[in-house]
Coordinates of C-alpha atoms in Angstrom, one line a residue:
X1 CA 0.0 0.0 0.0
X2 CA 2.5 2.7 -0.7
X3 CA 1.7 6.3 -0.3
X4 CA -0.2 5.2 3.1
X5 CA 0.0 7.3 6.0
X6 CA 2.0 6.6 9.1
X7 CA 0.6 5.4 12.0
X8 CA 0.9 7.1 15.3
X9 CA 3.5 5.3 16.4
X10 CA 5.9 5.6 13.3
X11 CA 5.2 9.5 13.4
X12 CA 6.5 9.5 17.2
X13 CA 9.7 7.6 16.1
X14 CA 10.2 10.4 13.4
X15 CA 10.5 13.0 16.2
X16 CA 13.2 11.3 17.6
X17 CA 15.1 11.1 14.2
X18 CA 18.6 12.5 14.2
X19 CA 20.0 10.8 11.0
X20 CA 21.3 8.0 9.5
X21 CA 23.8 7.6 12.7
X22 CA 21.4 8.1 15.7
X23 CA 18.5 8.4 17.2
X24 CA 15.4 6.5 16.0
X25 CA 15.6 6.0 12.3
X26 CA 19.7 5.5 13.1
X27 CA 21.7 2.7 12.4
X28 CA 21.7 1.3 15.8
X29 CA 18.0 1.2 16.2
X30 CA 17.6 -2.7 16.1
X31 CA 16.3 -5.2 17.8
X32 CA 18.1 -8.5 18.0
X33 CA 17.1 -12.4 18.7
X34 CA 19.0 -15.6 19.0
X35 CA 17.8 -19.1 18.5
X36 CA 19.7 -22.4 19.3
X37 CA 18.8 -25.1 16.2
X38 CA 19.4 -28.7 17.2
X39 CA 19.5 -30.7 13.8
X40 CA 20.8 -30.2 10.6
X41 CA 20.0 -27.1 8.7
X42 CA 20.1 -26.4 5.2
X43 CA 21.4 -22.5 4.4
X44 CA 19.5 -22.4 1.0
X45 CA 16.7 -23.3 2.1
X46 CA 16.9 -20.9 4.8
X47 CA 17.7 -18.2 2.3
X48 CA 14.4 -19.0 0.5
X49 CA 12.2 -19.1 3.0
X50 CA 13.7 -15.8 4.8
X51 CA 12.9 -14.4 0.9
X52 CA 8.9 -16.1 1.8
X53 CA 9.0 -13.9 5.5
X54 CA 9.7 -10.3 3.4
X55 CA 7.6 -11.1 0.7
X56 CA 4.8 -11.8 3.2
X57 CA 5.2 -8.5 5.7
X58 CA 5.4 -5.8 3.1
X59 CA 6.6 -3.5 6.3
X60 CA 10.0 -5.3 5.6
X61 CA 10.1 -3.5 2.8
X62 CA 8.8 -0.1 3.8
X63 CA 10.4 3.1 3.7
X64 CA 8.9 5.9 6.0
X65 CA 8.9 9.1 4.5
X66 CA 8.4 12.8 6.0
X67 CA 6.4 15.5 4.3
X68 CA 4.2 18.1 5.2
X69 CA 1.2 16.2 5.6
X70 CA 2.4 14.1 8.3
X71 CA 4.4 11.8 6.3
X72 CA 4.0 8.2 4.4
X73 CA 4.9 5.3 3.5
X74 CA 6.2 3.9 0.7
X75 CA 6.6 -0.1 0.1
X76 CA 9.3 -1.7 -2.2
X77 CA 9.1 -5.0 -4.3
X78 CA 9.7 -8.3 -2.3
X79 CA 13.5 -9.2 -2.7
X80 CA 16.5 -11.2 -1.0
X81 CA 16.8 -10.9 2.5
X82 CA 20.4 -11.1 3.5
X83 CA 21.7 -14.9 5.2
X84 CA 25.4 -15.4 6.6
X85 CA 26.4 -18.5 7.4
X86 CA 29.4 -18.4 9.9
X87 CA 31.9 -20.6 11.5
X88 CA 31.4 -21.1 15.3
X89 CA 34.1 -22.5 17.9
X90 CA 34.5 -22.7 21.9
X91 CA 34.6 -24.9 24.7
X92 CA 31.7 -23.5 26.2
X93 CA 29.1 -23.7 23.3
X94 CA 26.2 -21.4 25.0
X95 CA 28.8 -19.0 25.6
X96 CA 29.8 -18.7 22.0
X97 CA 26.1 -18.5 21.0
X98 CA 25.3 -15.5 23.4
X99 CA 28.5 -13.7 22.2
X100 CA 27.7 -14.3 18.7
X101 CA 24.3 -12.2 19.5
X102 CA 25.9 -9.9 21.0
X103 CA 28.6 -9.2 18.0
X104 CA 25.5 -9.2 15.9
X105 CA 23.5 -6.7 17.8
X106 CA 26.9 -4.1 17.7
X107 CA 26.5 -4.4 14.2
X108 CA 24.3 -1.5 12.4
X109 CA 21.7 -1.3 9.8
X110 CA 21.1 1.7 8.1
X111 CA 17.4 2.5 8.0
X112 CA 17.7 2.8 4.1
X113 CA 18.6 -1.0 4.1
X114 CA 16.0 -3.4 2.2
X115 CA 14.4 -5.2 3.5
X116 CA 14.7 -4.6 7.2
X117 CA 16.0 -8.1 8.1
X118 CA 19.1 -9.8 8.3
X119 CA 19.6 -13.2 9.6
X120 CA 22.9 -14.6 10.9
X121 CA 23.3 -18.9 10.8
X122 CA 26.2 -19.9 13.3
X123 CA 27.5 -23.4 13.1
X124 CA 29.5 -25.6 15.5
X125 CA 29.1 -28.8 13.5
X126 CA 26.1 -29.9 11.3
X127 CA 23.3 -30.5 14.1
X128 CA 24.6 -27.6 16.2
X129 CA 23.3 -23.9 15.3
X130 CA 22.5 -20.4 16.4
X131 CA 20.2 -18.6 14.3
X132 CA 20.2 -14.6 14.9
X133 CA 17.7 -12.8 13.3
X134 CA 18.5 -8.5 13.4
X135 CA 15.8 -5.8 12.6
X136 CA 15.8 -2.3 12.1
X137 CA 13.1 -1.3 14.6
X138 CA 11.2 1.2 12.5
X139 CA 9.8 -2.2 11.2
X140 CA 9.4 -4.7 13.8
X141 CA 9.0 -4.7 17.8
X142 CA 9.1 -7.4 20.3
X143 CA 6.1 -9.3 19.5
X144 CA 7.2 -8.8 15.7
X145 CA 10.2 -10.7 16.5
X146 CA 8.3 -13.8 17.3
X147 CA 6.0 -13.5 14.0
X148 CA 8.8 -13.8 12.1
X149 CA 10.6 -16.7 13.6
X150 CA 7.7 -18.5 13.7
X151 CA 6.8 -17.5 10.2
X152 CA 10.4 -18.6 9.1
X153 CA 10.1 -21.9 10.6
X154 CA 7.0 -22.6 9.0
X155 CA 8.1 -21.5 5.6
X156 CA 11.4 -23.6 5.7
X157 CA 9.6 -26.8 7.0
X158 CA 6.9 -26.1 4.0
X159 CA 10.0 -25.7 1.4
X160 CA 11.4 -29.1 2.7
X161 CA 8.4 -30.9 2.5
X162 CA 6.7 -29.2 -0.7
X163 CA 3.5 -28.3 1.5
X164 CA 2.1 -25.0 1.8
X165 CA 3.3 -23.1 4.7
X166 CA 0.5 -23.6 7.7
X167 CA 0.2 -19.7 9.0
X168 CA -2.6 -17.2 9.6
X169 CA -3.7 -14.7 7.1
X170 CA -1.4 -11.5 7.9
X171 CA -2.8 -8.1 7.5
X172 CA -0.3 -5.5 6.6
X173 CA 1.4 -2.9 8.8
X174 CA -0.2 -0.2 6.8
X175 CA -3.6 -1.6 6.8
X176 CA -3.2 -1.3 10.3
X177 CA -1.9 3.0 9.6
X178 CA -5.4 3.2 7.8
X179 CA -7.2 2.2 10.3
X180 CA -5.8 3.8 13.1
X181 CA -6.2 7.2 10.9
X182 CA -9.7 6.5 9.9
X183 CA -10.8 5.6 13.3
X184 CA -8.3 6.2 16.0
X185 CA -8.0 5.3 20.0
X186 CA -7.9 7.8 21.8
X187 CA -11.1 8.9 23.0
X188 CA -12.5 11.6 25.0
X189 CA -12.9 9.9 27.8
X190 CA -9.3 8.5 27.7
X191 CA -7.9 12.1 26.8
X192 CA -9.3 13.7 29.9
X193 CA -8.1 10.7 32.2
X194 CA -4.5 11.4 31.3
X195 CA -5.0 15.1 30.9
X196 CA -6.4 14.9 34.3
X197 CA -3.9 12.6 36.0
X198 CA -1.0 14.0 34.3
X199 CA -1.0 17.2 34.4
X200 CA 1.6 19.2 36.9
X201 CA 3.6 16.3 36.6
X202 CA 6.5 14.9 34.5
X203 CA 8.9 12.0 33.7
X204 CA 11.3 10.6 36.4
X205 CA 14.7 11.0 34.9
X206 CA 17.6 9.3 36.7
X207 CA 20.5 11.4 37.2
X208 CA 23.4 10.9 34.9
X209 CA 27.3 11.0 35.9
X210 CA 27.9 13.9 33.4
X211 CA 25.8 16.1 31.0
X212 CA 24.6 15.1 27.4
X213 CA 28.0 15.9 24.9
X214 CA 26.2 17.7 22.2
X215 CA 28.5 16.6 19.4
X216 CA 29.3 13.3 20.7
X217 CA 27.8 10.6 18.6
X218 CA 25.4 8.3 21.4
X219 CA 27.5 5.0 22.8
X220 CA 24.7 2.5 24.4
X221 CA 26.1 -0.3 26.5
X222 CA 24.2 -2.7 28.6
X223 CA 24.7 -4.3 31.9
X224 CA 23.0 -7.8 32.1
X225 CA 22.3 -9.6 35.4
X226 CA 20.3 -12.5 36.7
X227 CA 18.9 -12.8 40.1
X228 CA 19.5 -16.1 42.0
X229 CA 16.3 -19.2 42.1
X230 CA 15.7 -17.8 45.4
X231 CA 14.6 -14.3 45.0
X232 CA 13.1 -14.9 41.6
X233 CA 10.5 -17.6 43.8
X234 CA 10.1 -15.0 46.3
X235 CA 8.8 -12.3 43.9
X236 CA 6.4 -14.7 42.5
X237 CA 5.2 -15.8 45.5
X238 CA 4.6 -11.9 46.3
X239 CA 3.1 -11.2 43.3
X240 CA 0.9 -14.4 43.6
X241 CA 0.1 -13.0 47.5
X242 CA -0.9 -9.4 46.0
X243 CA -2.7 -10.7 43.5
X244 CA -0.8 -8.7 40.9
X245 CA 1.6 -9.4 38.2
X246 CA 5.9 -9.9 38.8
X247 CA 5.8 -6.6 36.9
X248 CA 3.8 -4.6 39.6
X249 CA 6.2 -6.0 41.9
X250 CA 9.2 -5.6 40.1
X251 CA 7.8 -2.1 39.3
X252 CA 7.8 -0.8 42.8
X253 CA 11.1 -2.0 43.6
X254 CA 12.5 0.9 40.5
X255 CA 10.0 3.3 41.8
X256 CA 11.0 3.4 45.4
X257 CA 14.4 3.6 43.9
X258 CA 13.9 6.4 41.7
X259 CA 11.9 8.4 44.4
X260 CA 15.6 7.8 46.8
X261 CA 17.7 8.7 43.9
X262 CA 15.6 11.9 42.8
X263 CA 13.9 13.0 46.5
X264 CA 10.8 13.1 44.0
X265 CA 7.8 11.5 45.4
X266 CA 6.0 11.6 42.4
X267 CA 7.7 9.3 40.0
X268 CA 6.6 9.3 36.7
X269 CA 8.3 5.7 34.5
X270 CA 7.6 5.0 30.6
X271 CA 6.7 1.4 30.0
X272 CA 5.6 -0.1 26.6
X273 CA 2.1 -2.0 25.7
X274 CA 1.5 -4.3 22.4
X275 CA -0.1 -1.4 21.1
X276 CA -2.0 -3.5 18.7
X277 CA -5.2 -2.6 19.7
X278 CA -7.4 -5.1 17.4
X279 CA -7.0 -9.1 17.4
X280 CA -6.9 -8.9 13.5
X281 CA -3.8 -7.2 13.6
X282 CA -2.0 -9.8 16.3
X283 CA -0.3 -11.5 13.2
X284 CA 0.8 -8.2 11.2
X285 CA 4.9 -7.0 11.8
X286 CA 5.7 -3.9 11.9
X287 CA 6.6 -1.3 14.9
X288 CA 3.5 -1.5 17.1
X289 CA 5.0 -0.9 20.5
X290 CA 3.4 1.9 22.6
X291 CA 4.9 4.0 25.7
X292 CA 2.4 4.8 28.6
X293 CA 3.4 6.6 32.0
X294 CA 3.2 5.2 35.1
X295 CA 2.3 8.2 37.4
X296 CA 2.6 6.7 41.4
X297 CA 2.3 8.8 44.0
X298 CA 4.8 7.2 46.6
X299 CA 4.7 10.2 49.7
X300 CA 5.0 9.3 52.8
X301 CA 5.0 5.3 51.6
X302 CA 7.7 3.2 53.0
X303 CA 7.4 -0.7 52.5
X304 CA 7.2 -2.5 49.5
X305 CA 3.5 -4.2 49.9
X306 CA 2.0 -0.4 49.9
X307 CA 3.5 0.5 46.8
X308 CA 2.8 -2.4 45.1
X309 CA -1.0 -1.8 46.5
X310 CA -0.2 2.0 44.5
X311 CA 1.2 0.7 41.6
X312 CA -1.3 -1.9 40.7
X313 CA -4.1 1.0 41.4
X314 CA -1.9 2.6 38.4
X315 CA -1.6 -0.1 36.1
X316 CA -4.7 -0.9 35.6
X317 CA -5.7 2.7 35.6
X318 CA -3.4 3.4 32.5
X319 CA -4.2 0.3 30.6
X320 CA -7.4 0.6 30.7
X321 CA -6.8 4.2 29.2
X322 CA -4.1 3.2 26.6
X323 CA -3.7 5.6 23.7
X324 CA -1.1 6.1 21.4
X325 CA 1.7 8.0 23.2
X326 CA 1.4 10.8 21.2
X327 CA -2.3 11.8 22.4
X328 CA -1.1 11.6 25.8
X329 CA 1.6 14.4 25.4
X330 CA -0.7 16.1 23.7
X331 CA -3.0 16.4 27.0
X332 CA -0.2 17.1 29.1
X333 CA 3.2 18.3 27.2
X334 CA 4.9 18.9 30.4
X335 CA 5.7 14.9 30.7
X336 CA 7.9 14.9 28.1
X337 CA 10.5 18.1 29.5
X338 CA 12.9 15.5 31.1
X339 CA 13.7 13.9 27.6
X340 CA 15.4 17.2 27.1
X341 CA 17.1 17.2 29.9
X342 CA 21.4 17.1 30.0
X343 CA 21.8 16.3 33.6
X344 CA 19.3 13.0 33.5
X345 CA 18.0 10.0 31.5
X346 CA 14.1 8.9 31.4
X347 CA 14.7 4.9 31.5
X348 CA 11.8 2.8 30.1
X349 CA 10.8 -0.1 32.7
X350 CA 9.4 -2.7 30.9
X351 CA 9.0 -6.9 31.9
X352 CA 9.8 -9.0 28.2
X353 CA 6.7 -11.4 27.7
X354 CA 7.6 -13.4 24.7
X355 CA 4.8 -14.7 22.6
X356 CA 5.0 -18.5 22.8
X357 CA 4.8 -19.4 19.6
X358 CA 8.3 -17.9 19.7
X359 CA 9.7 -20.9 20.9
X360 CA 10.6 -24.4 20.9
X361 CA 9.4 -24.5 17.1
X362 CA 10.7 -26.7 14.2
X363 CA 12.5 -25.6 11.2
X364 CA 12.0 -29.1 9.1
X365 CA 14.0 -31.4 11.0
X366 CA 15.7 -28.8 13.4
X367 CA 14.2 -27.9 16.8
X368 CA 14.7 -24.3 17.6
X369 CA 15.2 -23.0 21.2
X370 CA 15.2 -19.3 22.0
X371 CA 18.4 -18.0 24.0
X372 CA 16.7 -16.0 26.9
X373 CA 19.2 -16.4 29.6
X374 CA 21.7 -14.0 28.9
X375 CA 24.5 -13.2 31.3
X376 CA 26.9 -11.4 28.9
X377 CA 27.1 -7.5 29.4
X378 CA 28.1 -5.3 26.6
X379 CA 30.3 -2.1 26.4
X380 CA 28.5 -1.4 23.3
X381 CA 25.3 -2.4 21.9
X382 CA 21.9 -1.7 19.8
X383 CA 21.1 1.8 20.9
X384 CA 17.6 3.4 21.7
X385 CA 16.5 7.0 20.6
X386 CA 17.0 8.4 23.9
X387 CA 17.4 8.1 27.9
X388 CA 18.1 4.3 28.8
X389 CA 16.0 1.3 29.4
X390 CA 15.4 -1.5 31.9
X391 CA 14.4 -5.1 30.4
X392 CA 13.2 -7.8 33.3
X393 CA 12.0 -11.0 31.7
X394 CA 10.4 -13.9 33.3
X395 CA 12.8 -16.8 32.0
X396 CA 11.9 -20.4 31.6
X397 CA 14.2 -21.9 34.6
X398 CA 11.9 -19.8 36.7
X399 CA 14.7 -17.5 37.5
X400 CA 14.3 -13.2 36.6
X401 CA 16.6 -12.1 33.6
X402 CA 17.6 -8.4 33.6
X403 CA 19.6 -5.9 31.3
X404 CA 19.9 -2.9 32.1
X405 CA 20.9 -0.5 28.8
X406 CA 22.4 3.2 28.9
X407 CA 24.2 5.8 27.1
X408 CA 27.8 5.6 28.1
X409 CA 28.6 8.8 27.1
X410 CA 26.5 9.9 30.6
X411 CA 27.2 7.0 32.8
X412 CA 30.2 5.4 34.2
X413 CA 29.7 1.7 34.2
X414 CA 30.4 1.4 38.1
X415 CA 26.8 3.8 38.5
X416 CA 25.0 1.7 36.6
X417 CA 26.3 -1.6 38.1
X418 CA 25.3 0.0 41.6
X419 CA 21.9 0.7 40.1
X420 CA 21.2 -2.9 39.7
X421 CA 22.7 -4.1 42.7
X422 CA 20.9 -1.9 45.0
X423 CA 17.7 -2.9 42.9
X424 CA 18.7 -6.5 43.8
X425 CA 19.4 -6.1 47.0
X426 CA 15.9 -3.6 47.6
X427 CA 14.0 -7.0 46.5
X428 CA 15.9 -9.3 48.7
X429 CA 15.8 -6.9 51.6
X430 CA 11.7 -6.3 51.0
X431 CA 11.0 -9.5 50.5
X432 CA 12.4 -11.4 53.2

């Protein structure tokens, strides 16, 4: 559909562009997954059925284009999706496959690349692989990644066995523009809630080491960390006890801690929803991800089992009020002031929920695992358009993943490295 309009949420990214080198439509702008293949895996059947994946999501192929009516999209032909097959060695196999993501994810894509999709196959031997697929997030988003894993896997077990390929109708990511421009979310009623709760207030930005170097190009890094069987059971069994979510929980914890490292008791955190709105579109790629604010009021508020009791108040408050990001500003502008600011960095909170059908699938006679558990940090990685972001996830093992990404350009590695400690050690100290 080229010559669409954008959707909300591709407009918001183009007010964070700053080039081909940074910021939202920059290089480093990706998103990055890993899967472990146990069986042999043929390359060009890979290749062709990584060619099936782009022709099916056109967004793969989508330019987004400014103008002065808001800006559109337009889509290019289906084409080759670039495969490299390379050699991998090491003693310690799941530590080669991790640092093979990682070495992928420091690797850019320029937003001008077609299609948005690159794909990585790592071999040890011939029933031993890692399968990295990289895209440039003005065309996918977390749930996106798992459509198109699971799309893959379905298209190479169909080449292999010359049957068609046993997926869903997909509607396309600009079908999906149409419709929110035709009929939009955010209503009246959810206008006034955030205007209403909003207003006065802004972002919680965590204070940085030094200012913002205005003509330094941005240097993300992230800090990963795990916590131990024992505290990841305890905050289930708390969440379980409040009748909330591991999020809520895990929520509070980086609240109370922002309101000690600000003296702000009204702490305002991002955090992302699926943003999809309409069950028709669960199966359509493209960059549907939406940022909400988490307003608590944590005043006079001490232990942990009140602010969770807050929090929970809050997020169902704001979900049930969820509209694209930029109708929220638009009811209260003054959230959005600390994004601007040198001397701190708004950090998204968010807990990963990977779809399931992201995992354990079969690529023909290959099982494919996803690599969750990741313990290697990075001093340079896949960057976001600004501030710094906190990623929890809920791993299989039962234990709590965590990653914790920044600009190194404003933090020392020893600040952020405290951050998650004390973060650790707020939980185990709460929750005993």
């Amino acid at each position: 559909m080229t010559g669409a309009p954008l959707s909300f949420n591709q407009e918001f990214l183009l007010t964070f562009d700053k080039g081909d080198a940074e910021g939202a439509l920059g290089e480093r702008h990706i998103l990055v997954d890993a899967w472990r293949l146990t069986g042999p895996v043929d390359a060009t059947v890979l290749q062709q059925a990584l060619d099936d994946v782009v022709a099916r999501h056109d967004v793969l192929r989508t330019d987004v284009v400014a103008d002065d009516d808001g800006g559109h999209q337009v889509v290019h032909p289906p084409c080759a999706a670039r495969l490299s097959v390379r050699p991998l060695a090491g003693h310690d196999r799941d530590v080669a496959a991790e640092t093979l993501l990682n070495d992928i994810d420091d690797e850019p894509i320029t937003v001008r690349e077609i299609p948005h999709l690159r794909a990585v196959l790592g071999r040890f031997d011939d029933n031993d692989a890692v399968l990295v697929l990289a895209t440039h997030h003005v065309a996918s988003d977390d749930w996106s990644m798992g459509l198109l894993v699971r799309d893959l896997a379905a298209y190479y077990t169909a080449r292999l066995t010359g049957t068609p390929a046993a997926l869903p109708p997909a509607q396309q990511y600009a079908d999906f523009a149409e419709w929110q421009r035709r009929s939009g979310v955010a209503t009246e009623q959810a206008r006034d809630y955030w205007r209403r709760t909003l207003t006065g207030h802004g972002m919680t930005a965590v204070p940085t080491d030094r200012p913002l170097p205005p003509d330094r190009p941005d240097s993300y890094a992230a800090h990963r960390f795990v916590l131990d069987a024992d505290l990841s059971a305890r905050v289930r069994e708390f969440a379980r006890a409040m009748r909330c979510t591991p999020f809520m929980v895990l929520l509070a914890a980086h609240q109370m801690q922002l309101r000690d490292l600000t003296g702000r008791s009204d702490v305002m955190t991002p955090t992302f929803t699926a943003g999809r709105y309409l069950e028709r579109f669960n199966d359509t790629v493209g960059p549907f991800f939406n940022l909400v604010p988490l307003l608590t009021e944590l005043n006079g508020v001490r232990h942990l089992r009140d602010v969770v009791g807050r929090v929970r108040t809050t997020c169902f408050s704001a979900y049930s009020h969820d509209i694209p990001f930029g109708d929220i500003v638009a009811e209260a502008p003054g959230i959005a002031e600390a994004f601007a600011d040198p001397w701190g960095a708004v950090v998204a909170f968010q807990v990963l929920q990977p779809p399931s059908f992201a995992d354990n699938l079969v690529l023909g006679e290959a099982k494919a695992t996803a690599i969750r558990d990741r313990r290697l940090s990075q001093r340079r990685s896949s960057s976001i358009p600004n501030g710094g972001s906190w990623a929890l996830e809920l791993l299989p093992s039962g234990l709590i993943g965590g990653s914790l990404k920044y600009n190194a350009n404003t933090f020392d590695e020893s600040t952020i490295t405290g951050i998650a400690d004390d973060f650790r050690n707020r939980l185990a100290v709460a929750l005993t």
